[in-house]
């Protein structure tokens, strides 16, 4: 499945580093999402972009900063993270206005904050 | 707010047998969508099956089928003729049917399915 790609697949960073996660969708969709998957917790929605406009910010700390330059690309900029931010970060995309608006996911970025 | 509950943290099934994973949800909405996603060890979240709440007919996809009971707010997944490749975490998810806008998925905590020989 290569419809949604994410880079890097694994990232280890210190608390003072700045890094970015990248997501790209090749499905022609118009909405993109960031989810966080922590151990023993349900997936949590972080951000939603619909037609490049942010439509939802699920009370995410400001140390996470999303960017959606176009409908195919989504970034998550990270700075001054905490160890509890270690998790799997999943990107998804969907085509709004069509049918069930099914979300398709990328393989995720495994983030470890030291 | 909607909630999704998966009460079975782990399940086990023998190869070629049938297993049913449970999911219940809570919502005050009348129109919505339900999904089952599979997450194998690779961590890729893969869509297994989806159900529109306005459809009475249960969705099926090859060996996968659902038992959708709208009044009971129940949405179970049946896997027939289980295969080793079915071993994964299975997540039940809910989405509001608000048209014209991107809408979040609300996930359950997942059920880990083991397939034994």
mmCIF file of C-alpha atoms in Angstrom:
data_model
loop_
_atom_site.group_PDB
_atom_site.id
_atom_site.type_symbol
_atom_site.label_atom_id
_atom_site.label_comp_id
_atom_site.label_asym_id
_atom_site.label_seq_id
_atom_site.Cartn_x
_atom_site.Cartn_y
_atom_site.Cartn_z
ATOM 1 C CA UNK A 1 0.000 0.000 0.000
ATOM 2 C CA UNK A 2 1.757 3.193 -1.133
ATOM 3 C CA UNK A 3 -1.214 5.557 -1.260
ATOM 4 C CA UNK A 4 -0.005 7.440 1.822
ATOM 5 C CA UNK A 5 3.684 7.634 2.623
ATOM 6 C CA UNK A 6 5.393 8.925 5.736
ATOM 7 C CA UNK A 7 9.014 9.836 6.397
ATOM 8 C CA UNK A 8 10.987 9.131 8.395
ATOM 9 C CA UNK A 9 9.721 5.772 9.601
ATOM 10 C CA UNK A 10 11.719 6.018 12.803
ATOM 11 C CA UNK A 11 12.993 9.101 14.624
ATOM 12 C CA UNK A 12 14.951 9.504 17.825
ATOM 13 C CA UNK A 13 15.356 13.019 19.130
ATOM 14 C CA UNK A 14 16.422 14.865 22.226
ATOM 15 C CA UNK A 15 14.126 17.239 24.028
ATOM 16 C CA UNK A 16 15.900 20.293 22.640
ATOM 17 C CA UNK A 17 15.893 19.165 18.998
ATOM 18 C CA UNK A 18 13.699 20.407 16.206
ATOM 19 C CA UNK A 19 12.520 17.895 13.653
ATOM 20 C CA UNK A 20 9.714 17.458 11.150
ATOM 21 C CA UNK A 21 7.548 14.547 10.102
ATOM 22 C CA UNK A 22 6.392 14.408 6.515
ATOM 23 C CA UNK A 23 3.303 12.835 4.999
ATOM 24 C CA UNK A 24 2.411 12.625 1.332
ATOM 25 C CA UNK A 25 -0.738 11.197 -0.191
ATOM 26 C CA UNK A 26 -0.977 9.979 -3.785
ATOM 27 C CA UNK A 27 -4.733 9.357 -3.779
ATOM 28 C CA UNK A 28 -5.994 12.735 -4.935
ATOM 29 C CA UNK A 29 -7.687 13.343 -1.603
ATOM 30 C CA UNK A 30 -8.595 16.748 -0.190
ATOM 31 C CA UNK A 31 -8.347 16.125 3.551
ATOM 32 C CA UNK A 32 -5.406 15.041 5.690
ATOM 33 C CA UNK A 33 -5.087 14.078 9.344
ATOM 34 C CA UNK A 34 -2.488 13.548 12.060
ATOM 35 C CA UNK A 35 -3.174 10.929 14.723
ATOM 36 C CA UNK A 36 -1.101 9.931 17.744
ATOM 37 C CA UNK A 37 -0.969 6.310 18.893
ATOM 38 C CA UNK A 38 0.461 5.798 22.367
ATOM 39 C CA UNK A 39 0.858 2.498 24.152
ATOM 40 C CA UNK A 40 -2.383 1.259 25.705
ATOM 41 C CA UNK A 41 -4.394 4.273 24.560
ATOM 42 C CA UNK A 42 -6.823 4.689 21.686
ATOM 43 C CA UNK A 43 -5.657 6.571 18.654
ATOM 44 C CA UNK A 44 -6.061 10.274 19.238
ATOM 45 C CA UNK A 45 -6.783 12.784 16.528
ATOM 46 C CA UNK A 46 -4.378 15.718 16.601
ATOM 47 C CA UNK A 47 -5.096 17.853 13.555
ATOM 48 C CA UNK A 48 -7.373 17.897 10.535
ATOM 49 C CA UNK A 49 -6.823 19.771 7.301
ATOM 50 C CA UNK A 50 -9.657 20.099 4.816
ATOM 51 C CA UNK A 51 -8.800 21.739 1.488
ATOM 52 C CA UNK A 52 -5.501 22.886 3.080
ATOM 53 C CA UNK A 53 -7.332 24.698 5.879
ATOM 54 C CA UNK A 54 -6.945 23.504 9.440
ATOM 55 C CA UNK A 55 -10.408 22.562 10.621
ATOM 56 C CA UNK A 56 -9.596 20.856 13.883
ATOM 57 C CA UNK A 57 -6.934 21.133 16.541
ATOM 58 C CA UNK A 58 -7.663 18.645 19.249
ATOM 59 C CA UNK A 59 -6.087 20.623 22.126
ATOM 60 C CA UNK A 60 -2.613 19.697 21.002
ATOM 61 C CA UNK A 61 0.333 21.387 22.785
ATOM 62 C CA UNK A 62 2.047 24.129 20.823
ATOM 63 C CA UNK A 63 5.272 22.114 20.648
ATOM 64 C CA UNK A 64 3.499 20.310 17.787
ATOM 65 C CA UNK A 65 3.012 22.564 14.787
ATOM 66 C CA UNK A 66 1.272 21.279 11.641
ATOM 67 C CA UNK A 67 1.707 22.604 8.148
ATOM 68 C CA UNK A 68 -0.275 21.758 5.024
ATOM 69 C CA UNK A 69 1.214 23.557 1.988
ATOM 70 C CA UNK A 70 -1.060 21.756 -0.475
ATOM 71 C CA UNK A 71 -3.626 18.985 -0.484
ATOM 72 C CA UNK A 72 -0.986 16.296 -1.044
ATOM 73 C CA UNK A 73 1.496 17.152 1.696
ATOM 74 C CA UNK A 74 1.246 17.423 5.437
ATOM 75 C CA UNK A 75 4.001 18.147 7.913
ATOM 76 C CA UNK A 76 4.254 17.964 11.669
ATOM 77 C CA UNK A 77 6.978 20.195 13.067
ATOM 78 C CA UNK A 78 8.319 19.152 16.440
ATOM 79 C CA UNK A 79 10.241 21.230 18.966
ATOM 80 C CA UNK A 80 11.029 20.989 22.644
ATOM 81 C CA UNK A 81 9.250 17.663 22.979
ATOM 82 C CA UNK A 82 8.822 15.682 26.179
ATOM 83 C CA UNK A 83 9.488 11.963 26.723
ATOM 84 C CA UNK A 84 5.727 11.381 26.979
ATOM 85 C CA UNK A 85 5.446 12.491 23.355
ATOM 86 C CA UNK A 86 7.108 9.243 22.309
ATOM 87 C CA UNK A 87 4.521 7.429 20.210
ATOM 88 C CA UNK A 88 3.571 6.294 16.730
ATOM 89 C CA UNK A 89 2.388 9.224 14.637
ATOM 90 C CA UNK A 90 0.002 8.257 11.883
ATOM 91 C CA UNK A 91 -1.035 10.340 8.925
ATOM 92 C CA UNK A 92 -4.246 9.691 7.020
ATOM 93 C CA UNK A 93 -6.079 11.158 4.058
ATOM 94 C CA UNK A 94 -9.613 11.051 2.724
ATOM 95 C CA UNK A 95 -11.815 12.461 0.006
ATOM 96 C CA UNK A 96 -14.429 14.626 1.626
ATOM 97 C CA UNK A 97 -17.848 14.867 -0.062
ATOM 98 C CA UNK A 98 -17.594 11.382 -1.523
ATOM 99 C CA UNK A 99 -19.376 8.419 -0.022
ATOM 100 C CA UNK A 100 -18.152 7.366 3.366
ATOM 101 C CA UNK A 101 -15.120 9.653 3.374
ATOM 102 C CA UNK A 102 -12.960 6.687 4.293
ATOM 103 C CA UNK A 103 -9.595 7.522 5.776
ATOM 104 C CA UNK A 104 -6.514 5.753 4.458
ATOM 105 C CA UNK A 105 -3.453 5.627 6.640
ATOM 106 C CA UNK A 106 0.277 5.795 6.121
ATOM 107 C CA UNK A 107 2.729 3.418 7.807
ATOM 108 C CA UNK A 108 3.475 5.828 10.641
ATOM 109 C CA UNK A 109 6.573 7.397 12.169
ATOM 110 C CA UNK A 110 7.830 5.818 15.379
ATOM 111 C CA UNK A 111 9.076 8.739 17.486
ATOM 112 C CA UNK A 112 11.262 8.329 20.540
ATOM 113 C CA UNK A 113 12.052 11.377 22.658
ATOM 114 C CA UNK A 114 15.040 10.973 24.946
ATOM 115 C CA UNK B 1 -19.288 12.917 22.417
ATOM 116 C CA UNK B 2 -19.096 9.529 20.784
ATOM 117 C CA UNK B 3 -17.306 6.615 22.399
ATOM 118 C CA UNK B 4 -16.232 3.246 21.048
ATOM 119 C CA UNK B 5 -15.680 0.248 23.301
ATOM 120 C CA UNK B 6 -13.864 -2.967 22.505
ATOM 121 C CA UNK B 7 -14.187 -5.215 25.521
ATOM 122 C CA UNK B 8 -11.890 -7.995 24.339
ATOM 123 C CA UNK B 9 -8.220 -6.991 24.682
ATOM 124 C CA UNK B 10 -7.081 -10.304 23.199
ATOM 125 C CA UNK B 11 -8.625 -13.111 21.215
ATOM 126 C CA UNK B 12 -7.249 -16.331 19.810
ATOM 127 C CA UNK B 13 -8.477 -18.485 16.934
ATOM 128 C CA UNK B 14 -7.219 -21.578 15.227
ATOM 129 C CA UNK B 15 -6.361 -21.447 11.583
ATOM 130 C CA UNK B 16 -9.402 -22.085 9.351
ATOM 131 C CA UNK B 17 -11.810 -21.417 12.201
ATOM 132 C CA UNK B 18 -14.185 -18.475 12.679
ATOM 133 C CA UNK B 19 -13.812 -15.709 15.235
ATOM 134 C CA UNK B 20 -15.981 -12.736 16.175
ATOM 135 C CA UNK B 21 -14.617 -9.489 17.556
ATOM 136 C CA UNK B 22 -16.986 -7.271 19.515
ATOM 137 C CA UNK B 23 -17.493 -3.528 19.370
ATOM 138 C CA UNK B 24 -20.094 -1.288 20.929
ATOM 139 C CA UNK B 25 -20.450 2.441 20.553
ATOM 140 C CA UNK B 26 -22.369 5.287 22.031
ATOM 141 C CA UNK B 27 -23.808 8.147 20.015
ATOM 142 C CA UNK B 28 -26.857 10.365 19.853
ATOM 143 C CA UNK B 29 -26.547 10.717 16.083
ATOM 144 C CA UNK B 30 -28.771 8.828 13.691
ATOM 145 C CA UNK B 31 -26.455 8.799 10.706
ATOM 146 C CA UNK B 32 -22.837 7.742 10.896
ATOM 147 C CA UNK B 33 -20.260 5.303 9.574
ATOM 148 C CA UNK B 34 -18.489 2.431 11.265
ATOM 149 C CA UNK B 35 -15.193 0.870 10.330
ATOM 150 C CA UNK B 36 -12.923 -1.973 11.230
ATOM 151 C CA UNK B 37 -9.215 -1.392 10.726
ATOM 152 C CA UNK B 38 -6.436 -3.949 11.032
ATOM 153 C CA UNK B 39 -2.954 -3.050 12.292
ATOM 154 C CA UNK B 40 -0.391 -5.833 11.772
ATOM 155 C CA UNK B 41 3.095 -5.729 13.338
ATOM 156 C CA UNK B 42 4.201 -3.450 10.498
ATOM 157 C CA UNK B 43 1.959 -0.807 12.111
ATOM 158 C CA UNK B 44 0.233 0.028 8.816
ATOM 159 C CA UNK B 45 -3.422 0.719 9.566
ATOM 160 C CA UNK B 46 -5.433 -1.136 6.933
ATOM 161 C CA UNK B 47 -9.145 -0.750 6.278
ATOM 162 C CA UNK B 48 -10.935 -4.075 6.618
ATOM 163 C CA UNK B 49 -14.581 -3.192 6.216
ATOM 164 C CA UNK B 50 -17.004 -0.282 6.568
ATOM 165 C CA UNK B 51 -20.702 0.068 7.258
ATOM 166 C CA UNK B 52 -23.089 2.929 6.626
ATOM 167 C CA UNK B 53 -25.568 3.256 9.486
ATOM 168 C CA UNK B 54 -28.474 3.962 7.150
ATOM 169 C CA UNK B 55 -27.989 0.599 5.449
ATOM 170 C CA UNK B 56 -29.693 -2.324 7.114
ATOM 171 C CA UNK B 57 -27.714 -4.880 5.154
ATOM 172 C CA UNK B 58 -24.539 -6.043 6.859
ATOM 173 C CA UNK B 59 -21.337 -5.324 4.956
ATOM 174 C CA UNK B 60 -19.165 -8.186 3.737
ATOM 175 C CA UNK B 61 -15.684 -8.274 2.219
ATOM 176 C CA UNK B 62 -14.587 -11.764 1.277
ATOM 177 C CA UNK B 63 -13.915 -13.599 4.589
ATOM 178 C CA UNK B 64 -14.844 -10.560 6.668
ATOM 179 C CA UNK B 65 -18.396 -9.651 7.599
ATOM 180 C CA UNK B 66 -20.074 -7.529 10.208
ATOM 181 C CA UNK B 67 -23.125 -7.894 12.392
ATOM 182 C CA UNK B 68 -24.505 -4.383 12.681
ATOM 183 C CA UNK B 69 -27.225 -3.943 15.295
ATOM 184 C CA UNK B 70 -28.155 -0.268 15.219
ATOM 185 C CA UNK B 71 -30.639 -0.330 18.080
ATOM 186 C CA UNK B 72 -28.146 -2.117 20.304
ATOM 187 C CA UNK B 73 -25.265 0.067 19.037
ATOM 188 C CA UNK B 74 -23.250 -3.026 18.331
ATOM 189 C CA UNK B 75 -20.864 -3.627 15.426
ATOM 190 C CA UNK B 76 -19.062 -6.977 15.557
ATOM 191 C CA UNK B 77 -16.568 -8.316 13.036
ATOM 192 C CA UNK B 78 -16.626 -11.947 11.959
ATOM 193 C CA UNK B 79 -13.560 -13.457 10.351
ATOM 194 C CA UNK B 80 -14.198 -16.763 8.606
ATOM 195 C CA UNK B 81 -11.571 -19.324 7.595
ATOM 196 C CA UNK B 82 -8.944 -17.514 9.670
ATOM 197 C CA UNK B 83 -5.454 -17.320 8.222
ATOM 198 C CA UNK B 84 -2.086 -16.691 9.830
ATOM 199 C CA UNK B 85 -1.974 -13.328 8.071
ATOM 200 C CA UNK B 86 -5.058 -12.227 9.984
ATOM 201 C CA UNK B 87 -3.020 -11.947 13.183
ATOM 202 C CA UNK B 88 -3.047 -8.252 14.096
ATOM 203 C CA UNK B 89 -4.623 -5.580 16.247
ATOM 204 C CA UNK B 90 -8.153 -4.834 15.146
ATOM 205 C CA UNK B 91 -9.674 -1.430 15.784
ATOM 206 C CA UNK B 92 -13.293 -0.465 15.589
ATOM 207 C CA UNK B 93 -13.907 3.161 14.615
ATOM 208 C CA UNK B 94 -16.821 5.578 14.369
ATOM 209 C CA UNK B 95 -17.290 8.616 12.174
ATOM 210 C CA UNK B 96 -20.122 11.116 12.079
ATOM 211 C CA UNK B 97 -21.893 11.439 8.748
ATOM 212 C CA UNK B 98 -21.577 15.192 8.522
ATOM 213 C CA UNK B 99 -21.307 15.895 4.844
ATOM 214 C CA UNK B 100 -18.983 18.426 3.327
ATOM 215 C CA UNK B 101 -16.328 18.458 5.996
ATOM 216 C CA UNK B 102 -13.510 16.244 7.144
ATOM 217 C CA UNK B 103 -14.527 14.409 10.253
ATOM 218 C CA UNK B 104 -12.432 12.593 12.788
ATOM 219 C CA UNK B 105 -12.481 8.894 13.495
ATOM 220 C CA UNK B 106 -13.101 7.834 17.078
ATOM 221 C CA UNK B 107 -11.310 4.580 17.787
ATOM 222 C CA UNK B 108 -11.715 1.817 20.324
ATOM 223 C CA UNK B 109 -8.755 0.470 22.271
ATOM 224 C CA UNK B 110 -8.316 -2.498 19.962
ATOM 225 C CA UNK B 111 -8.410 -6.291 20.122
ATOM 226 C CA UNK B 112 -5.241 -8.272 19.546
ATOM 227 C CA UNK B 113 -6.028 -11.362 17.479
ATOM 228 C CA UNK B 114 -3.732 -14.363 17.569
ATOM 229 C CA UNK B 115 -4.044 -17.099 14.969
ATOM 230 C CA UNK B 116 -2.697 -20.486 15.937
ATOM 231 C CA UNK B 117 -1.945 -23.576 13.875
#
